[in-house]
Short mmCIF file of C-alpha atoms and ligand atoms in Angstrom, two decimals:
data_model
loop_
_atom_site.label_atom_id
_atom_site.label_comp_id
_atom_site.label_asym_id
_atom_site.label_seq_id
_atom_site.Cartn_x
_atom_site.Cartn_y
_atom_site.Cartn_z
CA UNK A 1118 130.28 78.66 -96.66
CA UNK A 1119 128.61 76.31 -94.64
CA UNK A 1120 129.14 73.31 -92.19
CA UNK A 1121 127.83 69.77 -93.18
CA UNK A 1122 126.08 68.10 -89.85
CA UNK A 1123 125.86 64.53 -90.01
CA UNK A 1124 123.34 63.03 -87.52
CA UNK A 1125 122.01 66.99 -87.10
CA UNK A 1126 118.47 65.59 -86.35
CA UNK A 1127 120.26 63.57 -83.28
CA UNK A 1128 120.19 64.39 -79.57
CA UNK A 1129 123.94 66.10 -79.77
CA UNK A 1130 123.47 67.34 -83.03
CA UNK A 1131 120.45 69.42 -83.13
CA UNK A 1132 122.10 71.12 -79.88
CA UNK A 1133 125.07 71.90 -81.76
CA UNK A 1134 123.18 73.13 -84.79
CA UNK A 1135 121.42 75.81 -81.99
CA UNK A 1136 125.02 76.82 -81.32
CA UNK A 1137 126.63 76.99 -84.87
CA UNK A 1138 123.43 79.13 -86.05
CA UNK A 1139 123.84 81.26 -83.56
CA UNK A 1140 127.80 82.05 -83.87
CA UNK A 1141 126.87 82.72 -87.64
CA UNK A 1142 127.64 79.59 -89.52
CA UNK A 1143 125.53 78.37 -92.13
CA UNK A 1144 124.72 74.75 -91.16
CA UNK A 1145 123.21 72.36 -94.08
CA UNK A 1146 122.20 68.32 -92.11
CA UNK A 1147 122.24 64.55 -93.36
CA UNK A 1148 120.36 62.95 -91.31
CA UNK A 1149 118.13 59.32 -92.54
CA UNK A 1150 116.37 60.00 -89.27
CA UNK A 1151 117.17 56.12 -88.16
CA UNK A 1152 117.14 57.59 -84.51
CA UNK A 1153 115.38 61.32 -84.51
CA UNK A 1154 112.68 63.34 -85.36
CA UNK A 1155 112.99 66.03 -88.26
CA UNK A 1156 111.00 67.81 -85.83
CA UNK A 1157 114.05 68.70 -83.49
CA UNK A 1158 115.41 70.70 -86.69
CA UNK A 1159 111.71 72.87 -86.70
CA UNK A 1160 112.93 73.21 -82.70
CA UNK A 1161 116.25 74.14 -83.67
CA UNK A 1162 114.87 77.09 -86.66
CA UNK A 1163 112.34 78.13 -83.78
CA UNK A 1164 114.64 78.77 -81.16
CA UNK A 1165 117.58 80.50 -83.45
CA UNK A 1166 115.12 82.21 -85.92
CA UNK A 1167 117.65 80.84 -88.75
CA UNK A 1168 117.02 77.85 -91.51
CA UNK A 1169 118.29 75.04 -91.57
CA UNK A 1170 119.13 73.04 -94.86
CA UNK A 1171 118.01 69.75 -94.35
CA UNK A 1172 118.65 66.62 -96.62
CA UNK A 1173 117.17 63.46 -95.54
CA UNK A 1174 119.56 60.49 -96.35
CA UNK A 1175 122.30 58.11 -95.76
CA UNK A 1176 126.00 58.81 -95.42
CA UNK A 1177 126.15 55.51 -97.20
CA UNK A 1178 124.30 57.22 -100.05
CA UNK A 1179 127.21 58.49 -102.50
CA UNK A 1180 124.58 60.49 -104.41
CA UNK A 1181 123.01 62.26 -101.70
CA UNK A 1182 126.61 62.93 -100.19
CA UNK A 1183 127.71 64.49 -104.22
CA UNK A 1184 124.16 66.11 -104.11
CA UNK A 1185 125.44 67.81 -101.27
CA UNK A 1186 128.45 68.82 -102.04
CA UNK A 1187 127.59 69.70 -105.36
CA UNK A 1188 124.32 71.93 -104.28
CA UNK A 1189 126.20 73.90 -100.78
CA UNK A 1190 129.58 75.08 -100.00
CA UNK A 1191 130.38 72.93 -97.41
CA UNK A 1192 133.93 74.09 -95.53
CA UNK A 1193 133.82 71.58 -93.07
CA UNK A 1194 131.76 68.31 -91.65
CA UNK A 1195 130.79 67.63 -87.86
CA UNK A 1196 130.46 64.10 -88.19
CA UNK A 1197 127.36 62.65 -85.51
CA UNK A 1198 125.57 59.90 -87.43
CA UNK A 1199 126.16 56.60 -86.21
CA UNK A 1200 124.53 54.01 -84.36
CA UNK A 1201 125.36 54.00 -80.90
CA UNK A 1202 123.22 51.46 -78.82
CA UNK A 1203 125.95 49.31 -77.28
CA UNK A 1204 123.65 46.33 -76.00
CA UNK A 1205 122.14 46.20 -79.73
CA UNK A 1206 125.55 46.28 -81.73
CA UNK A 1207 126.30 43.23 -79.64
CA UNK A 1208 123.24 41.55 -81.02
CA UNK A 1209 124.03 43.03 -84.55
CA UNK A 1210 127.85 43.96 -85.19
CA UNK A 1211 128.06 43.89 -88.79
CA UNK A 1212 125.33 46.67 -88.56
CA UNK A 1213 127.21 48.44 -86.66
CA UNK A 1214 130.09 48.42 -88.81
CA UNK A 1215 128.61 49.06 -91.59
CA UNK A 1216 126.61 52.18 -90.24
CA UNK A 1217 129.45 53.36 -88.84
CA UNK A 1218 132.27 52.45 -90.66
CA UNK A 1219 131.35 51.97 -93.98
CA UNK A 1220 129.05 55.11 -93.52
CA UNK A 1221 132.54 57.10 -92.75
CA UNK A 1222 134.70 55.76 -95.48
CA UNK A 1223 131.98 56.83 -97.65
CA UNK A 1224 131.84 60.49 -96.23
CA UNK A 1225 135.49 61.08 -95.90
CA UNK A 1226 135.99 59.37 -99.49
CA UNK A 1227 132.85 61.98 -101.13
CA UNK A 1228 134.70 64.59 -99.27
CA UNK A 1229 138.19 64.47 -100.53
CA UNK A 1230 136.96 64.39 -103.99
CA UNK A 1231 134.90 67.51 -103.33
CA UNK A 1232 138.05 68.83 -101.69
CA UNK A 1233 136.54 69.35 -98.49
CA UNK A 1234 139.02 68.08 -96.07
CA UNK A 1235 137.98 69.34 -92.40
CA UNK A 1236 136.15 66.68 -89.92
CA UNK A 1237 135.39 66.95 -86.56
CA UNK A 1238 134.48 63.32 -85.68
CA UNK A 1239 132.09 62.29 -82.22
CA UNK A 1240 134.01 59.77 -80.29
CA UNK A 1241 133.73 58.83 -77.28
CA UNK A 1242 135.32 57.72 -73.63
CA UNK A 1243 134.60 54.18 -74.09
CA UNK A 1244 138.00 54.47 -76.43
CA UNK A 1245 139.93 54.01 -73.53
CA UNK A 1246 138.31 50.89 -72.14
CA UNK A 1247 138.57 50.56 -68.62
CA UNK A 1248 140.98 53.48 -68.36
CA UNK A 1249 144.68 52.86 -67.28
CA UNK A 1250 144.60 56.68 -65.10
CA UNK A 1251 142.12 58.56 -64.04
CA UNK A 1252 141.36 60.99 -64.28
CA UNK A 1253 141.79 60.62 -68.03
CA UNK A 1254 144.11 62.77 -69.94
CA UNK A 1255 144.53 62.69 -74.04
CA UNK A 1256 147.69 60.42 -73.33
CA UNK A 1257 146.26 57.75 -71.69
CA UNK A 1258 146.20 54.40 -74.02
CA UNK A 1259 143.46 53.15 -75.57
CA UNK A 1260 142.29 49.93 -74.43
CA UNK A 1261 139.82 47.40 -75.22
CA UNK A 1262 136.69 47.83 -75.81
CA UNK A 1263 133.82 45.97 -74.45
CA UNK A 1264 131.39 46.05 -77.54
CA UNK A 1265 131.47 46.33 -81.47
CA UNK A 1266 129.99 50.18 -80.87
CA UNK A 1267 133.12 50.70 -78.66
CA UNK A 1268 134.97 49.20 -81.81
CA UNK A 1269 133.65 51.37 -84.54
CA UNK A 1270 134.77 54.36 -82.54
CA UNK A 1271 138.48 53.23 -81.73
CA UNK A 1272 138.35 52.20 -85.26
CA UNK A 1273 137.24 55.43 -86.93
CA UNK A 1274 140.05 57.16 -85.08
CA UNK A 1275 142.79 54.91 -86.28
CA UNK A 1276 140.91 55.49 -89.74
CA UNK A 1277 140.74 59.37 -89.55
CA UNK A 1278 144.08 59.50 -88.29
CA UNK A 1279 145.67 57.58 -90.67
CA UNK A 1280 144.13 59.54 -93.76
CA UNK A 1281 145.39 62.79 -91.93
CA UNK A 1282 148.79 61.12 -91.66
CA UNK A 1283 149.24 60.78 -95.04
CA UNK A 1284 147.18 64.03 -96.46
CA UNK A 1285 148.14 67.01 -94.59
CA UNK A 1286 146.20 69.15 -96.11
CA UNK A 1287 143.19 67.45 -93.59
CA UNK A 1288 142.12 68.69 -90.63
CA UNK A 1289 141.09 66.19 -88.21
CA UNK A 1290 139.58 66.92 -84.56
CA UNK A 1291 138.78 63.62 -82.56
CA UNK A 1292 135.99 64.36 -79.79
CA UNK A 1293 136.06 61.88 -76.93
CA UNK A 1294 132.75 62.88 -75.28
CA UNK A 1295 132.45 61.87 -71.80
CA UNK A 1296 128.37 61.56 -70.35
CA UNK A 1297 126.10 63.66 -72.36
CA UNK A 1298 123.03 64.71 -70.26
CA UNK A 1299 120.86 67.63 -69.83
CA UNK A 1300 118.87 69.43 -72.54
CA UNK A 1301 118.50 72.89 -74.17
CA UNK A 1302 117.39 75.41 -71.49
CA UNK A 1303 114.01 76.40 -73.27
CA UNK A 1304 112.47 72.62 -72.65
CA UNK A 1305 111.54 72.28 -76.30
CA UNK A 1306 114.79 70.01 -77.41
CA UNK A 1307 115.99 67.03 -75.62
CA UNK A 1308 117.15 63.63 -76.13
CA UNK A 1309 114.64 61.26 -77.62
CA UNK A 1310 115.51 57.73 -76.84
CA UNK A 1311 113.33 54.77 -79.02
CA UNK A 1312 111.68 52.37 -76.54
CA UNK A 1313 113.19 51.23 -73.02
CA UNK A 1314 116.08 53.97 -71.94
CA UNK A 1315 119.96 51.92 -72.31
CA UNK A 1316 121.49 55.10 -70.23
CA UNK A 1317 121.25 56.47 -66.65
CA UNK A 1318 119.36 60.10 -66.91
CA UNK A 1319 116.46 59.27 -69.59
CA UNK A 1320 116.13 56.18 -67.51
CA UNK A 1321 115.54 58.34 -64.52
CA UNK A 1322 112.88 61.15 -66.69
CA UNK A 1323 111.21 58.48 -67.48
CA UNK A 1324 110.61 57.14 -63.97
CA UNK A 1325 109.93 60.67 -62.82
CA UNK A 1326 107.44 61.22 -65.61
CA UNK A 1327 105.70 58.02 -64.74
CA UNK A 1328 106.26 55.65 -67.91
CA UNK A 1329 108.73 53.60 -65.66
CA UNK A 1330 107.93 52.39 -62.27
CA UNK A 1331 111.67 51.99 -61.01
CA UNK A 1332 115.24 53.00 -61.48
CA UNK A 1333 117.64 49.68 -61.70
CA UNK A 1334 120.68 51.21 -59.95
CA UNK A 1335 123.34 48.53 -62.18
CA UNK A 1336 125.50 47.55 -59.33
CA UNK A 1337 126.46 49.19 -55.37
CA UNK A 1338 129.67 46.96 -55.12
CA UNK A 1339 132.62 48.95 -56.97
CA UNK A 1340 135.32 50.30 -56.09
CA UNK A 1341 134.31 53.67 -55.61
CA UNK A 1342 133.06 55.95 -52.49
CA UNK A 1343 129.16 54.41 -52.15
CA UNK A 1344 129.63 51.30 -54.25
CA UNK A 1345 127.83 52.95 -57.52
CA UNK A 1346 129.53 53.53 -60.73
CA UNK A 1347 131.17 56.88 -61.22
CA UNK A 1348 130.99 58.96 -64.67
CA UNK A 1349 131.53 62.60 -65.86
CA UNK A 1350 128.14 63.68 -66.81
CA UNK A 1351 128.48 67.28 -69.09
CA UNK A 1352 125.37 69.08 -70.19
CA UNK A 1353 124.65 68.78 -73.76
CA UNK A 1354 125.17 72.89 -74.24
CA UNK A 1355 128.49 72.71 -73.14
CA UNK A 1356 129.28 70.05 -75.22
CA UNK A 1357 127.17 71.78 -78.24
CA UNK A 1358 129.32 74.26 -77.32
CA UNK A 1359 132.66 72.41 -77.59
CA UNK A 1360 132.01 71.91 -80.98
CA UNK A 1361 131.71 75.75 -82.04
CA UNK A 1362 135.29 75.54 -80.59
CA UNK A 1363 137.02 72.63 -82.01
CA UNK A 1364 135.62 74.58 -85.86
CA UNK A 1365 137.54 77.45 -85.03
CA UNK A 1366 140.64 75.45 -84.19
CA UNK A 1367 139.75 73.72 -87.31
CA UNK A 1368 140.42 76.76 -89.58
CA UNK A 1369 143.65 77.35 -87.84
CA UNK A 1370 144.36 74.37 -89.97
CA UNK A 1371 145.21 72.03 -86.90
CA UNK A 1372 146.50 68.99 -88.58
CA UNK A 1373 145.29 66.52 -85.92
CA UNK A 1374 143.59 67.25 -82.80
CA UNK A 1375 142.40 64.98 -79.82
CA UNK A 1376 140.54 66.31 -76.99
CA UNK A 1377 137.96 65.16 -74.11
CA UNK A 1378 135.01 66.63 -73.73
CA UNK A 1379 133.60 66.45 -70.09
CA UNK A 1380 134.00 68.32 -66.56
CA UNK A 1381 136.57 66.95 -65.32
CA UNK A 1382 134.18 65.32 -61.98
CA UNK A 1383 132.69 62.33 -61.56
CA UNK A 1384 129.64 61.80 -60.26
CA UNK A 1385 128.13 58.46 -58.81
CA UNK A 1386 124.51 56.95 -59.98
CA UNK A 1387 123.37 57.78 -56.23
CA UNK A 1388 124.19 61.18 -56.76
CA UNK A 1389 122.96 62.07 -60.16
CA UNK A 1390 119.92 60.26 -58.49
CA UNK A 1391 120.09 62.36 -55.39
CA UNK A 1392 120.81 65.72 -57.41
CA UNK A 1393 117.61 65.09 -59.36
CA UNK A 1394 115.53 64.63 -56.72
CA UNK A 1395 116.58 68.21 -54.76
CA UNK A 1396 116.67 69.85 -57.87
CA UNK A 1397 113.13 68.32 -59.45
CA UNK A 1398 111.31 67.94 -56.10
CA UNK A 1399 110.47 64.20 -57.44
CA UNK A 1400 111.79 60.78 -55.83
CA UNK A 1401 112.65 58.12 -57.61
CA UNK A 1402 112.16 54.71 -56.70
CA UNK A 1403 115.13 52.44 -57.48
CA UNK A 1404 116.40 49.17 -56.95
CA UNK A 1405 119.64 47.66 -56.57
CA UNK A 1406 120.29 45.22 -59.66
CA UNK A 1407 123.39 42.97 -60.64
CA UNK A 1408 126.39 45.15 -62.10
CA UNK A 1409 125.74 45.51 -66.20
CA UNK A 1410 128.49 43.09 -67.86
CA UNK A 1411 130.79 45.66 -69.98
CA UNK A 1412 130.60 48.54 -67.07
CA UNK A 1413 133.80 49.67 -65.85
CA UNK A 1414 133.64 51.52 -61.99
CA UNK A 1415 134.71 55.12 -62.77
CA UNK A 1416 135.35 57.12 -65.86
CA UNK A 1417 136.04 61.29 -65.84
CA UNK A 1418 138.69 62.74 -67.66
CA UNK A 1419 141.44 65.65 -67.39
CA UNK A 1420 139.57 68.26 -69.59
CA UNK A 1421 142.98 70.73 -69.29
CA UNK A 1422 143.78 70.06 -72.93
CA UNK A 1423 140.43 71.50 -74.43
CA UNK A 1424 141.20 74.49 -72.46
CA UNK A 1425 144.23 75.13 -73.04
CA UNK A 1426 144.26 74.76 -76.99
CA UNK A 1427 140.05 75.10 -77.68
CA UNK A 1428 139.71 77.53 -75.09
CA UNK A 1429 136.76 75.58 -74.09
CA UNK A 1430 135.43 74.36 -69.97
CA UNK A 1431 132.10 72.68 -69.50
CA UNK A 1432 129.89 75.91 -67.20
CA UNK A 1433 127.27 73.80 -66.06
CA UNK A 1434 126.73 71.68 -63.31
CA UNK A 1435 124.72 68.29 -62.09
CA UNK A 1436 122.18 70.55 -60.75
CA UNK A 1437 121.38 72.60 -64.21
CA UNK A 1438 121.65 68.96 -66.03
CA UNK A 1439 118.97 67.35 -63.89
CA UNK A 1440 116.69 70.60 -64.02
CA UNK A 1441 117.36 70.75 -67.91
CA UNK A 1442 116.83 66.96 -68.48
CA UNK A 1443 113.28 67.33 -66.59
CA UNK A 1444 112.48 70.38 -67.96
CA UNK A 1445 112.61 68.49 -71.58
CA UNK A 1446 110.93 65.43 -70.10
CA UNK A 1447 107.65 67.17 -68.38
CA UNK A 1448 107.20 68.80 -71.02
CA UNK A 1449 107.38 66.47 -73.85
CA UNK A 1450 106.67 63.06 -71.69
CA UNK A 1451 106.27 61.40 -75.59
CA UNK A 1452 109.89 63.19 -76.83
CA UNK A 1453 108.76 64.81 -80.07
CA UNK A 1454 105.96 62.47 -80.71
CA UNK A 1455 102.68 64.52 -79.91
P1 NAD B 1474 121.56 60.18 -81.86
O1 NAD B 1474 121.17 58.79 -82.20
O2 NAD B 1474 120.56 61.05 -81.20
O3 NAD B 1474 122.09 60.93 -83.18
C1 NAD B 1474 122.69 60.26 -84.24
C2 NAD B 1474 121.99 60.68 -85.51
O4 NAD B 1474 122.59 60.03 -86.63
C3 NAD B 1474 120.50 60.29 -85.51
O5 NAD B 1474 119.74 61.43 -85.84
C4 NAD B 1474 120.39 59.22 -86.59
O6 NAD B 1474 119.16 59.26 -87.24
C5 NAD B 1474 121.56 59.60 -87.50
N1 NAD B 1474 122.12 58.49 -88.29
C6 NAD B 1474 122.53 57.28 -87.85
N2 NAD B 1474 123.02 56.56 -88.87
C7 NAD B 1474 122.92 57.34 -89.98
C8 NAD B 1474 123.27 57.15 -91.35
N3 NAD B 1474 123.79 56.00 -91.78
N4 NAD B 1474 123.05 58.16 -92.21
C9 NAD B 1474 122.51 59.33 -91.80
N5 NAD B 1474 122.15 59.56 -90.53
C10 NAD B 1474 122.37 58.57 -89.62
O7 NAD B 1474 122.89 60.10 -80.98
P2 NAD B 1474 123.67 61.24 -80.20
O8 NAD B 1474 123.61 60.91 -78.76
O9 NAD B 1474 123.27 62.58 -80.66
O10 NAD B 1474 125.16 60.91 -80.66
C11 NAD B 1474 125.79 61.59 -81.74
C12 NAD B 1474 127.16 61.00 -81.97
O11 NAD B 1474 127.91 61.09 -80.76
C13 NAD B 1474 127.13 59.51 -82.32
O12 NAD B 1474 128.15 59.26 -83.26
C14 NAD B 1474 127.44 58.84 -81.00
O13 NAD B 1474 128.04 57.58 -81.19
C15 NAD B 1474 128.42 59.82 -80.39
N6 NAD B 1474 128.49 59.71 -78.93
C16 NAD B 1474 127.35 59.80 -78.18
C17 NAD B 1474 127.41 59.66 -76.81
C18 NAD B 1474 126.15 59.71 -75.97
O14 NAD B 1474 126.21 59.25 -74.83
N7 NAD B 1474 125.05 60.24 -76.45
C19 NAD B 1474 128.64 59.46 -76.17
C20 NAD B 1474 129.79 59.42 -76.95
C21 NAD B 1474 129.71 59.54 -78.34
N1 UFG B 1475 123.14 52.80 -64.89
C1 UFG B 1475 122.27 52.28 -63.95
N2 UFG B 1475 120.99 52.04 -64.35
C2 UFG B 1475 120.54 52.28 -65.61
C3 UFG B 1475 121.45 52.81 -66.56
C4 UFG B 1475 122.75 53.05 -66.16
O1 UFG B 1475 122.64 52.06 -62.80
O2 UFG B 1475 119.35 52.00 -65.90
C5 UFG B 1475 124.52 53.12 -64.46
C6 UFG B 1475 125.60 52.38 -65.23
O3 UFG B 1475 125.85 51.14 -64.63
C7 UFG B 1475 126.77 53.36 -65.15
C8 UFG B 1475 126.09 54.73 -65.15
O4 UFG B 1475 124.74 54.49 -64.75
O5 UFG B 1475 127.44 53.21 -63.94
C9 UFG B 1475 126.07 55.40 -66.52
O6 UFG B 1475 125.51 54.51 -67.47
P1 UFG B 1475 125.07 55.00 -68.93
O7 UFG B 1475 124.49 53.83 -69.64
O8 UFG B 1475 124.24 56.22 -68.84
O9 UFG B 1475 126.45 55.46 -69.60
P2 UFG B 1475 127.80 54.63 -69.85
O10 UFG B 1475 128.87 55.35 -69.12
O11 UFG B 1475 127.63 53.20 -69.60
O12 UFG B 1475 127.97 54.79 -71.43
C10 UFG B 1475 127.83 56.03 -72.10
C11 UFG B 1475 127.32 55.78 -73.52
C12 UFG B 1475 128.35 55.04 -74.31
C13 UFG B 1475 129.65 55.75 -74.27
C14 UFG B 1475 130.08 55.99 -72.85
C15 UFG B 1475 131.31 56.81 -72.79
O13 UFG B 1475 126.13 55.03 -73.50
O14 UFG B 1475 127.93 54.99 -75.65
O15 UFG B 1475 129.04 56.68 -72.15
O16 UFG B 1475 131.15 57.97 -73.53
F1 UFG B 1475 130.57 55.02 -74.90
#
């Protein structure tokens, strides 16, 4: 039996294709490589010494999906591909929908009729909008998102919850990922972002590295202990990681679970700046901009749940995310372009 990895080419994905290989699943990826490299998947066989099955496609693509399921014993499906620039599905919403939403009705829909009927779904923090408590738990109430990316996620949980509602025999497990960062320890995977960075720490690598001249630190006037915004950075691994443990809850036949994925500390854009510096040995110029419309001052969650019912906690810290992320960047300065 194997596990179907949409988006496996991805930044999250390949990671988590590292650790499903090497707890012993079989792991078969859909990936139309809209955003990644196939090369992260040669990275991925490299480093675990196991194949990957690789299908290059759409999740819109019925055929490729029945090809699929058809061709591999698929048990269950970590769901990654989507779009997820949130400046861009402003400029383009109905692309975003469609990717994403369209691209999951399709999945789920192929799915069913193959009887396959366990998803673990990527969401993410911006679900709860600016958040009612912090630190977040699982309870707090969604709220309103600030972009049609943020959309397609609160969306797709209503969706995936719904289905589950009325078909128990799915298995649902909603991941509300807090601030990937970092990258696999050996320096050969990473994130890969097209063209100008959107987010904080390839912003920063690529300062370091010397394609950008400055850091634009988005605003020094919130509400929070030095005036920059505040998020819960996790290293990919761990959250690679969290994955291997929502599967197993998965075939405990969970019904639906909800759980956030992040350390539980927040960490200011002068500090993750400051961290990489002592950890790198590298300054980085910045510059005090305007605050970014849509930003929200802080944002770390309550992790308790994942470890009390995954058995999952994040194990590493700023420090091994900003010598990780640099690690990845200095040695690939053009991601997996040569
Ligand atoms: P990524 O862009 O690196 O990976 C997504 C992958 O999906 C890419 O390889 C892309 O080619 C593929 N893809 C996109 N649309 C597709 C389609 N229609 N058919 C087949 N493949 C398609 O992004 P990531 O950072 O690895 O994120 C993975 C998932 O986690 C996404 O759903 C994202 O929204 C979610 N997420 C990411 C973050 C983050 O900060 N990185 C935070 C919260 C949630
Ligand atoms: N920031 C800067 N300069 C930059 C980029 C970011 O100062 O060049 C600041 C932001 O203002 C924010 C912090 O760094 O305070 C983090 O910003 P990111 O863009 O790295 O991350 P966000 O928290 O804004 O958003 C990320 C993902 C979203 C996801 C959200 C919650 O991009 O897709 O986390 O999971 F929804």
């Amino acid at each position: 039996m194997a596990i179907l990895v949409t988006g496996g080419a991805g930044y999250i994905g390949s990671h988590t294709c590292v650790e499903l290989l090497d707890a012993g699943y079989d792991v078969v990826v859909l990936d139309n490589l809209s955003n990644s490299s196939e090369k992260s998947l040669e990275r991925v066989e490299a480093l675990t010494g196991k194949k990957v099955k690789f299908y290059k496609g759409n999740i819109l693509d019925r055929d490729i999906l029945n090809t699929i399921f058809t061709k591999e014993s698929i048990e269950s499906c970590i769901h990654f591909a989507g779009l997820k620039a949130v400046g861009e599905s402003v400029a383009k919403p109905w692309e975003y929908y469609e990717n994403n939403i369209a691209g999951t009705l399709t999945l789920v829909d192929v799915m069913r009729q193959n009887d396959c009927k366990n998803i673990i779904f990527s969401s993410s923090a911006t679900v709860y909008g600016d958040p009612a408590e912090i630190p977040i738990t699982e309870e707090c109430p969604k709220g309103q998102c600030t972009n049609p990316y943020g959309w397609t996620k609160s969306m797709l949980e209503q969706i995936l919850m719904d289905i589950q509602k009325a078909d128990k025999e799915w298995n649902v497990i909603l991941l509300r990922y807090f601030n990937p960062i970092g990258a696999h320890k050996s320096g050969i995977m990473g994130e890969n972002p097209n063209g100008i960075p959107n987010n904080l720490m390839p912003y920063i690598t690529q300062v370091a590295v010397g394609k950008l001249k400055e850091l634009g630190v988005f605003g020094n006037d919130y509400d929070t202990p030095d005036g920059t915004g505040v998020r819960d950075y996790i290293h990919v691994v761990d959250l690679a990681n969290g994955h291997v443990k929502a599967l197993k809850k998965l075939e405990e036949n969970v019904g639906l679970g909800i759980y956030n994925l992040g350390t539980g500390r927040g960490c200011s854009v002068m500090e993750l700046v400051k961290n990489f510096e002592e950890a790198n040995g590298i300054k980085i110029p910045y510059v005090i901009k305007e605050r970014r419309p849509g930003d929200i001052a802080t944002c770390y969650c309550d992790p308790a749940k994942a470890k009390r019912e995954l058995g999952w906690e994040a194990q590493y810290g700023i420090r091994e995310m900003c010598e990780d992320s640099w690690r990845w960047q200095k040695n690939n300065p053009n991601g997996y372009e040569e």
